[in-house]
Short mmCIF file of C-alpha atoms in Angstrom, two decimals:
data_model
loop_
_atom_site.label_atom_id
_atom_site.label_comp_id
_atom_site.label_asym_id
_atom_site.label_seq_id
_atom_site.Cartn_x
_atom_site.Cartn_y
_atom_site.Cartn_z
CA MET A 1 -80.15 51.51 -1.76
CA ALA A 2 -80.34 54.16 -4.48
CA GLN A 3 -79.83 53.16 -8.09
CA THR A 4 -76.59 54.23 -9.72
CA TYR A 5 -76.54 54.47 -13.49
CA ALA A 6 -73.59 53.62 -15.74
CA ASP A 7 -73.15 57.22 -16.89
CA LYS A 8 -72.55 58.23 -13.25
CA GLN A 9 -69.71 55.73 -12.74
CA PRO A 10 -66.02 56.64 -12.63
CA GLN A 11 -63.88 56.74 -15.79
CA GLY A 12 -63.08 53.25 -17.07
CA PHE A 13 -66.31 51.70 -15.76
CA LYS A 14 -68.03 49.29 -18.13
CA ASN A 15 -71.39 47.66 -17.70
CA TYR A 16 -70.79 44.75 -20.05
CA VAL A 17 -68.52 41.75 -20.21
CA GLU A 18 -65.59 42.02 -22.56
CA LYS A 19 -63.79 38.66 -22.61
CA VAL A 20 -66.02 35.85 -23.83
CA ALA A 21 -64.86 32.26 -24.41
CA VAL A 22 -67.02 30.12 -26.69
CA VAL A 23 -66.84 26.35 -26.97
CA GLY A 24 -68.33 25.24 -30.27
CA ALA A 25 -67.72 28.63 -31.93
CA GLY A 26 -67.72 27.05 -35.39
CA GLY A 27 -70.68 24.77 -34.79
CA GLN A 28 -74.38 24.83 -35.60
CA VAL A 29 -75.27 27.17 -32.71
CA GLY A 30 -71.98 28.73 -31.66
CA LYS A 31 -71.26 30.36 -35.02
CA PHE A 32 -74.41 32.49 -34.71
CA ILE A 33 -73.51 33.58 -31.19
CA VAL A 34 -69.99 34.51 -32.31
CA ASP A 35 -71.30 36.45 -35.32
CA GLU A 36 -73.65 38.51 -33.14
CA LEU A 37 -70.98 39.21 -30.51
CA LEU A 38 -68.65 40.40 -33.28
CA LYS A 39 -71.35 42.71 -34.64
CA ILE A 40 -71.70 44.38 -31.24
CA GLY A 41 -68.00 45.17 -31.32
CA LYS A 42 -67.46 45.32 -27.54
CA HIS A 43 -66.21 41.78 -26.95
CA LYS A 44 -62.90 39.95 -27.22
CA ILE A 45 -63.97 36.48 -28.31
CA THR A 46 -61.88 33.39 -27.74
CA ALA A 47 -62.84 30.13 -29.41
CA ILE A 48 -61.94 27.11 -27.31
CA THR A 49 -61.34 24.31 -29.82
CA ARG A 50 -59.99 20.78 -29.87
CA GLU A 51 -56.39 20.39 -31.00
CA ASP A 52 -57.55 18.61 -34.17
CA SER A 53 -60.36 21.04 -35.06
CA THR A 54 -60.44 22.29 -38.64
CA ASN A 55 -63.34 24.74 -38.22
CA LYS A 56 -62.90 28.08 -39.94
CA LEU A 57 -63.64 30.98 -37.62
CA PRO A 58 -64.24 34.63 -38.47
CA SER A 59 -61.51 37.23 -38.34
CA GLY A 60 -61.22 38.79 -34.91
CA VAL A 61 -61.73 35.55 -33.00
CA GLU A 62 -58.76 34.31 -30.99
CA ILE A 63 -58.34 30.54 -31.13
CA LYS A 64 -57.09 28.48 -28.19
CA LYS A 65 -56.65 24.79 -28.87
CA VAL A 66 -57.16 22.46 -25.92
CA ASN A 67 -56.83 18.81 -25.01
CA TYR A 68 -59.85 17.64 -23.02
CA ASP A 69 -57.71 14.93 -21.41
CA ASP A 70 -55.33 17.59 -20.05
CA PRO A 71 -57.18 19.77 -17.50
CA SER A 72 -54.29 22.25 -17.39
CA SER A 73 -54.77 23.08 -21.09
CA LEU A 74 -58.42 23.89 -20.41
CA VAL A 75 -57.59 26.05 -17.37
CA GLU A 76 -54.87 27.90 -19.29
CA ALA A 77 -57.23 28.61 -22.21
CA LEU A 78 -59.88 30.00 -19.84
CA LYS A 79 -57.65 32.24 -17.70
CA GLY A 80 -58.72 35.86 -17.86
CA GLN A 81 -62.13 35.14 -19.41
CA GLU A 82 -65.25 36.75 -17.97
CA VAL A 83 -67.82 34.41 -19.53
CA LEU A 84 -67.84 30.85 -20.84
CA ILE A 85 -70.48 29.88 -23.39
CA ILE A 86 -70.72 26.16 -24.13
CA THR A 87 -72.47 25.17 -27.37
CA MET A 88 -71.21 21.64 -27.85
CA ALA A 89 -73.05 19.12 -29.98
CA VAL A 90 -75.17 16.51 -28.23
CA THR A 91 -72.80 13.93 -29.71
CA ALA A 92 -69.85 15.30 -27.69
CA PRO A 93 -68.49 12.95 -25.03
CA PRO A 94 -70.65 13.33 -21.90
CA ASP A 95 -67.76 14.27 -19.60
CA GLN A 96 -66.49 17.20 -21.71
CA GLN A 97 -68.98 19.70 -20.34
CA THR A 98 -68.06 18.76 -16.77
CA LYS A 99 -64.36 19.14 -17.60
CA LEU A 100 -65.04 22.62 -19.02
CA ILE A 101 -67.05 23.71 -15.99
CA GLU A 102 -64.39 22.47 -13.58
CA ALA A 103 -61.66 24.20 -15.61
CA ALA A 104 -63.67 27.45 -15.66
CA ALA A 105 -63.95 27.30 -11.88
CA ALA A 106 -60.20 26.64 -11.55
CA ALA A 107 -59.47 29.58 -13.93
CA ASN A 108 -61.75 31.85 -11.86
CA VAL A 109 -64.18 32.55 -14.68
CA PRO A 110 -67.05 34.34 -12.94
#
């Protein structure tokens, strides 16, 4: 199979992901990831946060508040996303990551 380069693709083709959801966007690790994605300028970033979160997030980040005990709120927040980045603290409840992964699958996040 011959290689095809991005500049030879039809109009509208993109070779990067655009919609990125980040869990822990205001945390010790996530804030650095969000800052770098914003600098690139090609991504629409959505912060997935708890309903009671008071983290301050940079301008340009969409915030979707979720309830980890309500799977439908997680699925709804993840619909249309192309990537899910999870940067939760090690102190987070152990089942939260599983709930996020299951919701991402239900929302068809690739």
